[in-house]
Amino acid sequence: MTLQGTSIIGSGRGQGSESAGNSINPATNEALEPTYMAATSEELEQAVSLASEAFKTYRHTSGADKAQFLRSIAENIEASIEELVARMPLETGLPEMRVRGEAGRTCGQLRLFAGLVEEGSWVDARIDRAQPERQPLPKVDTRSMLRPLGPVAVFAASNFPLAFSTAGGDTASALAAGCPVIVKAHSSHSGTAEIVGLAIQKAVADCNLPDGVFSLVYGGGRTIGQALVKHPVIKAVGFTGSYAGGRALMDLAAARDEPIPVYAEMSAINPVVILPGAAEERGAQIAQGLHGSMTLGVGQFCTNPGLIFVHEDHADVIASETAKLVETSASSAMLNSGICDAYCGGLAALENNSGVKQLAKATAGEGSNQAVAALFQTDVQTFLTSEDLTHEVFGPASIIVTYKDEADMLKAIASLDGQLTASVHGTDEELTSNKCLAAIMEDRAGRLVYNGFPTGVEVCSSMVHGGPFPATSDGRSTSVGSMAIYRFTRAVCWQDCPEALLPAELQDGNPLGIQRSEV
Ligand code: NAP
């Protein structure tokens, strides 16, 4: 496939008039062809008006037809796998194995939503039948279900070029809900975005859907992304990235004449607590798991474990065993030079913090933008007075925080901002007796992990990849798993509506055979 370097606008291509830059190979700093052209404001307008037009029919597309579309996207991505294997590692520094694994996850995610909408009960149909004889007043007939919001803007994430990008969870869940999608490509993997964007464009045509169901726009300098969020046709935004980026988009969306929801997944430091019994029983094994989790994907996961709380009498094994493994970790190129610079800045700040001791640091290997794993240690008193230690350092670094008094550890966890995850290692007795820790974890995080590590998010119906602000902008939502569909819907109630006007999901006789709540 020859990459064209222009936006995908419905069934056509844009031309652009200004460069949005080239993807850069982070391992060599070489620019990759082609140069990508930013969408012009006319092209953006065209994508948005196509999406608005498409919504008129796509919102009524049946679950079976949406399922066929989502499966067709997955098949087309699978058919492009060799192109992705050739391009994505060059743009991201990620290995071939990761491309294949992430493509599998992306297609699995699309098929999960296909199954959900095909079965149909996700719409949460509720029926309260009329009671004309009710005293003192008759009761009206009311029926409600979830309906799609409208065209959605999705910002692709740098750290999951497939699973959280062009055809990632935000796109899959919005399309499943019945919303057209306009993706703003991430500037560090433009070619990967084009390959996947073409797979979606082909699926739209193969399934005879209106061509504005999907567009992909390129843009440098933030102008295109911001114009998209401000456009009156756009009704919701999905985002994964930095706190600064997510916050800027939230503020922009809130300042519109018609404010819209922004579902932003931003920063998290994902605390892990290792209780004394567990440290004593299996300290070396926990250290091994910890090292694997903190260095997985060069530490570029939103669920990376950044803070490890251990009782000071039991910290030695955890600290020394993890340090040994960190010391010998191979370095790797990060996703782009901006992310590498931010990581190096974060490490330097920790190294220069007099309250923090560096326990281990790996050695940088050949190549550009290499991230070296690092392990630090501090005590809970220092931690409680150093707000900067609670900030995400995006990369393979963690801080061990030792405590003497369990109350201080609980206070430290309770003081953290909202998190995607909170994990605890303990013996059965420790876990069940520590109700206070369990309650604090639930208060602070979206997913609570017992005797495990936070990386490796299962894509399934019960998954919550969310959490209180600033882990996400809306702690009631998840960006992974089938519940993600609810972000792009709103409930509509029909009162005394003629049967012929009701959606099939709410009609008498339940023609779709879905689960409904009926009285
Ligand atoms: P980012 O800078 O937030 O960018 C994400 C996307 O949002 C890109 O498409 C970017 O456009 C766009 N964007 C950012 N700020 C914007 C603004 N003010 N207005 C309009 N659009 C905006 O994230 P990133 O590039 O992936 O990584 C930067 C840092 O974010 C990392 O070093 C890391 O600290 C953090 N990060 C955290 C997570 C996490 O899951 N916790 C994941 C990824 C990154 P461009 O493509 O034009 O830049």
Coordinates of C-alpha atoms in Angstrom, one line a residue, residues 25-414:
N25 CA 11.1 7.0 13.7
P26 CA 11.8 7.5 17.4
A27 CA 14.7 5.0 17.3
T28 CA 16.7 6.9 14.7
N29 CA 15.0 10.3 14.6
E30 CA 14.6 9.8 10.8
A31 CA 11.6 11.4 9.1
L32 CA 9.3 8.8 7.4
E33 CA 7.6 9.4 4.1
P34 CA 5.1 10.7 3.2
T35 CA 4.7 14.2 4.6
Y36 CA 1.2 14.4 6.0
M37 CA -1.0 17.3 5.0
A38 CA -3.3 18.9 7.6
A39 CA -6.9 19.0 6.7
T40 CA -8.0 22.4 5.5
S41 CA -10.9 24.1 7.3
E42 CA -13.1 23.3 4.2
E43 CA -12.2 19.7 4.4
L44 CA -13.0 19.6 8.1
E45 CA -16.3 21.3 7.4
Q46 CA -17.0 18.7 4.7
A47 CA -16.2 15.8 7.2
V48 CA -18.5 17.3 9.8
S49 CA -21.4 18.0 7.4
L50 CA -21.1 14.4 6.0
A51 CA -21.2 13.1 9.6
S52 CA -24.2 15.2 10.4
E53 CA -26.0 13.9 7.3
A54 CA -24.9 10.3 8.0
F55 CA -26.3 10.5 11.5
K56 CA -29.8 10.9 10.2
T57 CA -29.8 7.3 8.9
Y58 CA -27.0 5.7 10.8
R59 CA -28.8 6.4 14.1
H60 CA -31.6 4.1 12.9
T61 CA -29.3 1.4 11.5
S62 CA -30.2 -2.0 13.1
G63 CA -28.0 -3.8 15.6
A64 CA -27.5 -6.5 13.0
D65 CA -26.2 -4.1 10.4
K66 CA -24.0 -2.2 12.8
A67 CA -22.6 -5.6 13.9
Q68 CA -21.8 -6.5 10.3
F69 CA -20.0 -3.1 9.9
L70 CA -17.9 -3.6 13.1
R71 CA -16.9 -7.1 12.0
S72 CA -16.1 -5.9 8.6
I73 CA -13.7 -3.2 10.0
A74 CA -12.0 -6.0 12.0
E75 CA -11.7 -8.2 8.9
N76 CA -10.2 -5.3 6.9
I77 CA -7.7 -4.5 9.7
E78 CA -6.7 -8.2 9.7
A79 CA -6.3 -8.1 6.0
S80 CA -3.9 -5.1 6.4
I81 CA -1.8 -6.7 9.2
E82 CA 1.4 -7.0 7.1
E83 CA 1.2 -3.3 6.2
L84 CA 0.8 -2.5 9.9
V85 CA 3.7 -4.7 10.8
A86 CA 5.8 -2.9 8.2
R87 CA 4.8 0.6 9.3
M88 CA 3.9 0.8 13.0
P89 CA 7.2 -0.3 14.5
L90 CA 9.0 2.4 12.4
E91 CA 6.6 5.1 13.7
T92 CA 6.4 4.0 17.3
G93 CA 9.5 2.0 18.3
L94 CA 7.1 -0.8 19.3
P95 CA 8.1 -4.4 18.2
E96 CA 6.3 -6.5 15.7
M97 CA 4.9 -8.8 18.4
R98 CA 3.1 -5.8 19.9
V99 CA 1.6 -4.8 16.5
R100 CA 0.1 -8.3 16.1
G101 CA -1.0 -8.4 19.7
E102 CA -2.6 -5.0 19.7
A103 CA -4.3 -5.6 16.3
G104 CA -5.8 -8.8 17.9
R105 CA -7.1 -6.8 20.8
T106 CA -8.5 -4.1 18.5
C107 CA -10.3 -6.6 16.4
G108 CA -11.5 -8.4 19.5
Q109 CA -12.9 -5.1 20.8
L110 CA -14.7 -4.4 17.6
R111 CA -16.2 -7.9 17.7
L112 CA -17.2 -7.5 21.3
F113 CA -19.3 -4.4 20.4
A114 CA -20.6 -6.3 17.3
G115 CA -22.0 -9.0 19.6
L116 CA -23.4 -6.4 22.0
V117 CA -25.4 -4.5 19.5
E118 CA -26.5 -7.6 17.6
E119 CA -28.0 -9.1 20.8
G120 CA -29.6 -5.7 21.5
S121 CA -30.4 -5.6 25.2
W122 CA -27.7 -3.0 25.9
V123 CA -30.2 -0.2 25.1
D124 CA -31.7 -0.6 28.6
A125 CA -35.4 -0.7 27.4
R126 CA -37.9 0.1 30.1
I127 CA -41.6 -0.1 29.8
D128 CA -44.2 1.3 32.3
R129 CA -47.6 0.5 30.8
A130 CA -50.5 2.8 31.1
Q131 CA -53.0 2.4 34.0
P132 CA -56.1 4.3 32.9
E133 CA -58.0 3.2 36.0
R134 CA -55.4 4.3 38.5
Q135 CA -56.8 6.5 41.3
P136 CA -56.6 9.4 42.0
L137 CA -55.0 10.0 38.6
P138 CA -54.6 7.7 35.6
K139 CA -51.1 6.6 34.7
V140 CA -49.6 7.4 31.3
D141 CA -47.7 4.8 29.2
T142 CA -43.9 5.6 29.3
R143 CA -41.1 3.7 27.5
S144 CA -37.5 4.6 27.4
M145 CA -34.2 3.4 26.0
L146 CA -30.7 4.7 25.1
R147 CA -30.3 6.5 21.8
P148 CA -27.0 7.7 20.1
L149 CA -25.8 11.2 20.9
G150 CA -24.6 12.3 17.4
P151 CA -21.3 12.7 15.7
V152 CA -18.3 12.0 18.0
A153 CA -14.7 13.4 17.8
V154 CA -12.1 10.9 18.8
F155 CA -8.5 11.9 19.6
A156 CA -6.1 8.9 18.9
A157 CA -3.7 8.1 21.7
S158 CA 0.1 7.9 21.1
N159 CA 0.6 4.9 23.4
F160 CA -1.9 2.5 21.8
P161 CA -1.6 3.2 18.0
L162 CA -4.3 0.6 17.3
A163 CA -6.3 -0.3 20.4
F164 CA -6.9 3.4 21.5
S165 CA -6.6 5.1 18.2
T166 CA -8.3 5.2 14.8
A167 CA -10.4 2.0 15.2
G168 CA -9.8 1.8 19.0
G169 CA -12.2 1.5 21.9
D170 CA -13.6 5.1 21.5
T171 CA -14.3 4.7 17.8
A172 CA -15.7 1.1 18.2
S173 CA -18.0 2.1 21.1
A174 CA -19.3 5.3 19.4
L175 CA -20.0 3.5 16.1
A176 CA -21.7 0.7 18.0
A177 CA -23.9 3.3 19.7
G178 CA -25.0 4.6 16.3
C179 CA -22.7 7.7 16.2
P180 CA -20.6 8.7 13.2
V181 CA -17.0 9.3 14.2
I182 CA -14.4 11.8 13.1
V183 CA -10.9 10.8 14.3
K184 CA -8.1 13.3 14.8
A185 CA -5.0 11.2 14.0
H186 CA -2.1 11.3 16.5
S187 CA 0.9 13.1 14.9
S188 CA 3.3 10.4 15.9
H189 CA 1.8 7.5 14.0
S190 CA 0.1 9.1 11.0
G191 CA 0.8 6.1 8.6
T192 CA -0.7 3.6 11.0
A193 CA -3.7 5.8 11.2
E194 CA -4.0 6.0 7.4
I195 CA -3.8 2.2 7.1
V196 CA -6.5 1.7 9.7
G197 CA -8.6 4.6 8.4
L198 CA -8.7 3.0 4.9
A199 CA -9.8 -0.3 6.5
I200 CA -12.8 1.6 8.1
Q201 CA -13.5 3.5 4.9
K202 CA -13.7 0.2 2.9
A203 CA -16.0 -1.3 5.6
V204 CA -18.4 1.7 5.3
A205 CA -18.6 1.1 1.5
D206 CA -18.8 -2.7 1.8
C207 CA -21.7 -2.3 4.2
N208 CA -23.5 0.3 2.1
L209 CA -23.5 2.8 4.9
P210 CA -23.6 6.6 4.4
D211 CA -20.0 7.7 3.7
G212 CA -20.0 10.3 6.5
V213 CA -20.1 7.6 9.2
F214 CA -16.3 7.8 9.4
S215 CA -13.6 10.4 8.6
L216 CA -10.0 10.7 9.7
V217 CA -8.3 14.1 9.8
Y218 CA -4.7 15.1 10.2
G219 CA -3.7 18.4 11.7
G220 CA -0.6 19.9 13.3
G221 CA -0.5 22.8 15.7
R222 CA -3.7 21.8 17.5
T223 CA -5.9 23.9 15.2
I224 CA -7.8 21.1 13.6
G225 CA -8.4 19.2 16.9
Q226 CA -9.7 22.3 18.6
A227 CA -11.9 23.3 15.6
L228 CA -13.4 19.8 15.7
V229 CA -14.3 20.0 19.4
K230 CA -15.8 23.5 19.0
H231 CA -17.9 22.5 16.0
P232 CA -21.7 22.6 16.8
V233 CA -22.3 19.3 15.0
I234 CA -20.0 17.3 17.3
K235 CA -21.9 16.0 20.3
A236 CA -19.1 14.2 22.4
V237 CA -15.4 13.8 22.5
G238 CA -13.2 10.7 23.3
F239 CA -9.6 11.4 24.3
T240 CA -6.6 9.5 25.7
G241 CA -3.4 11.4 26.5
S242 CA -1.9 14.1 28.7
Y243 CA -3.6 15.9 31.5
A244 CA -2.8 19.2 29.8
G245 CA -4.4 18.1 26.5
G246 CA -7.4 16.5 28.1
R247 CA -8.0 19.5 30.3
A248 CA -7.7 21.9 27.3
L249 CA -10.3 20.0 25.4
M250 CA -12.7 19.7 28.4
D251 CA -12.4 23.5 28.9
L252 CA -13.0 24.1 25.2
A253 CA -16.1 21.8 25.2
A254 CA -17.5 23.4 28.3
A255 CA -17.1 26.9 26.8
R256 CA -19.2 26.1 23.7
D257 CA -22.7 27.6 23.3
E258 CA -23.9 24.0 23.7
P259 CA -21.4 22.3 26.1
I260 CA -20.7 18.7 25.3
P261 CA -19.2 15.8 27.2
V262 CA -15.4 15.1 26.9
Y263 CA -14.5 11.6 27.9
A264 CA -10.8 12.1 28.6
E265 CA -8.5 9.5 30.0
M266 CA -5.5 11.4 31.4
S267 CA -2.9 10.8 34.1
A268 CA -2.6 8.1 36.7
I269 CA 0.1 6.8 39.0
N270 CA -1.7 3.6 40.0
P271 CA -0.6 2.8 43.6
V272 CA 0.3 -0.8 44.6
V273 CA 0.3 -1.7 48.3
I274 CA 2.3 -4.7 49.4
L275 CA 1.2 -5.8 52.9
P276 CA 3.7 -7.3 55.3
G277 CA 2.5 -10.9 55.2
A278 CA 2.6 -11.0 51.3
A279 CA 6.1 -9.3 51.3
E280 CA 7.4 -12.0 53.7
E281 CA 5.7 -14.9 52.0
R282 CA 6.6 -14.1 48.4
G283 CA 8.6 -10.9 48.3
A284 CA 10.9 -12.0 45.4
Q285 CA 8.0 -13.2 43.3
I286 CA 6.2 -9.9 43.8
A287 CA 9.3 -8.0 42.9
Q288 CA 9.5 -9.9 39.6
G289 CA 5.9 -9.1 38.8
L290 CA 6.3 -5.5 39.7
H291 CA 9.4 -5.2 37.5
G292 CA 7.4 -6.8 34.6
S293 CA 4.5 -4.4 35.1
M294 CA 6.5 -1.2 35.4
T295 CA 8.7 -1.9 32.3
L296 CA 6.0 -3.4 30.1
G297 CA 5.7 -1.5 26.8
V298 CA 8.6 0.8 28.0
G299 CA 6.4 1.9 30.8
Q300 CA 4.1 3.7 28.4
F301 CA 0.8 2.3 29.8
C302 CA -1.7 4.4 31.6
T303 CA -1.9 1.6 34.2
N304 CA 1.8 1.7 34.9
P305 CA 2.4 1.1 38.6
G306 CA 4.1 4.4 39.8
L307 CA 3.9 4.1 43.6
I308 CA 4.7 1.0 45.7
F309 CA 3.8 1.2 49.4
V310 CA 5.7 -1.3 51.6
H311 CA 6.0 -1.6 55.3
E312 CA 9.6 -0.5 56.2
D313 CA 10.4 -3.8 58.0
H314 CA 9.6 -5.8 54.9
A315 CA 10.8 -3.4 52.2
D316 CA 14.3 -4.9 51.8
V317 CA 13.5 -7.9 49.7
I318 CA 11.0 -6.0 47.5
A319 CA 13.5 -3.1 47.0
S320 CA 16.6 -5.1 46.4
E321 CA 15.1 -7.7 44.1
T322 CA 13.2 -5.1 42.0
A323 CA 16.4 -2.9 41.9
K324 CA 18.4 -5.9 40.6
L325 CA 16.0 -6.4 37.8
V326 CA 15.7 -2.7 37.0
E327 CA 19.5 -2.4 36.8
T328 CA 19.7 -5.0 34.1
S329 CA 16.6 -3.9 32.1
A330 CA 17.3 -3.2 28.4
S331 CA 16.5 0.3 27.3
S332 CA 14.1 0.9 24.4
A333 CA 13.0 3.8 22.2
M334 CA 10.0 5.6 23.6
L335 CA 7.0 6.5 21.3
N336 CA 8.4 9.9 20.4
S337 CA 10.9 12.5 21.4
G338 CA 8.4 14.6 23.3
I339 CA 7.4 11.7 25.5
C340 CA 11.1 10.8 26.0
D341 CA 12.0 14.3 27.0
A342 CA 9.1 14.4 29.4
Y343 CA 10.3 11.1 30.9
C344 CA 13.9 12.3 31.3
G345 CA 12.6 15.5 32.9
G346 CA 10.6 13.4 35.4
L347 CA 13.6 11.2 36.2
A348 CA 15.8 14.3 36.7
A349 CA 13.3 15.8 39.1
L350 CA 13.2 12.6 41.2
E351 CA 17.1 12.4 41.1
N352 CA 17.3 16.0 42.3
N353 CA 14.7 15.5 45.1
S354 CA 16.7 15.3 48.4
G355 CA 13.9 13.3 50.0
V356 CA 14.1 10.6 47.4
K357 CA 16.8 8.0 47.0
Q358 CA 17.6 6.4 43.6
L359 CA 17.8 2.6 44.1
A360 CA 18.6 1.5 40.6
K361 CA 18.8 2.8 37.0
A362 CA 19.4 0.8 33.9
T363 CA 21.9 1.8 31.2
A364 CA 20.9 3.4 28.0
G365 CA 21.5 1.3 24.8
E366 CA 22.1 2.4 21.3
G367 CA 19.6 4.5 19.4
S368 CA 17.7 7.7 20.0
N369 CA 15.0 8.4 22.6
Q370 CA 16.0 5.5 24.8
A371 CA 14.1 5.2 28.1
V372 CA 16.0 3.6 30.9
A373 CA 14.1 2.0 33.7
A374 CA 14.6 3.5 37.2
L375 CA 13.6 2.7 40.8
F376 CA 13.4 5.2 43.6
Q377 CA 12.6 5.1 47.3
T378 CA 11.2 7.5 49.8
D379 CA 9.3 7.3 53.1
V380 CA 5.7 8.1 53.7
Q381 CA 6.3 11.2 55.7
T382 CA 8.3 12.8 52.8
F383 CA 5.7 11.5 50.4
L384 CA 2.8 13.2 52.4
T385 CA 4.6 16.6 52.2
S386 CA 5.7 16.4 48.5
E387 CA 2.9 16.9 46.1
D388 CA 5.2 16.6 43.1
L389 CA 5.7 12.9 44.0
T390 CA 2.1 12.2 43.1
H391 CA 2.5 13.3 39.5
E392 CA 2.6 10.8 36.7
V393 CA 6.1 10.1 35.3
F394 CA 5.1 8.5 32.0
G395 CA 7.7 5.7 31.4
P396 CA 9.4 2.8 33.2
A397 CA 9.9 4.4 36.7
S398 CA 8.4 3.6 40.1
I399 CA 8.8 4.9 43.6
I400 CA 8.8 2.6 46.6
V401 CA 7.2 4.4 49.6
T402 CA 8.0 2.8 52.9
Y403 CA 5.8 3.2 56.0
K404 CA 6.0 2.3 59.6
D405 CA 2.5 3.1 60.7
E406 CA -0.3 1.6 58.6
A407 CA -2.4 4.7 59.3
D408 CA 0.2 6.8 57.4
M409 CA 0.0 4.5 54.4
L410 CA -3.8 4.8 54.4
K411 CA -3.6 8.6 54.7
A412 CA -1.2 8.7 51.7
I413 CA -3.5 6.6 49.5
A414 CA -6.5 8.6 50.5

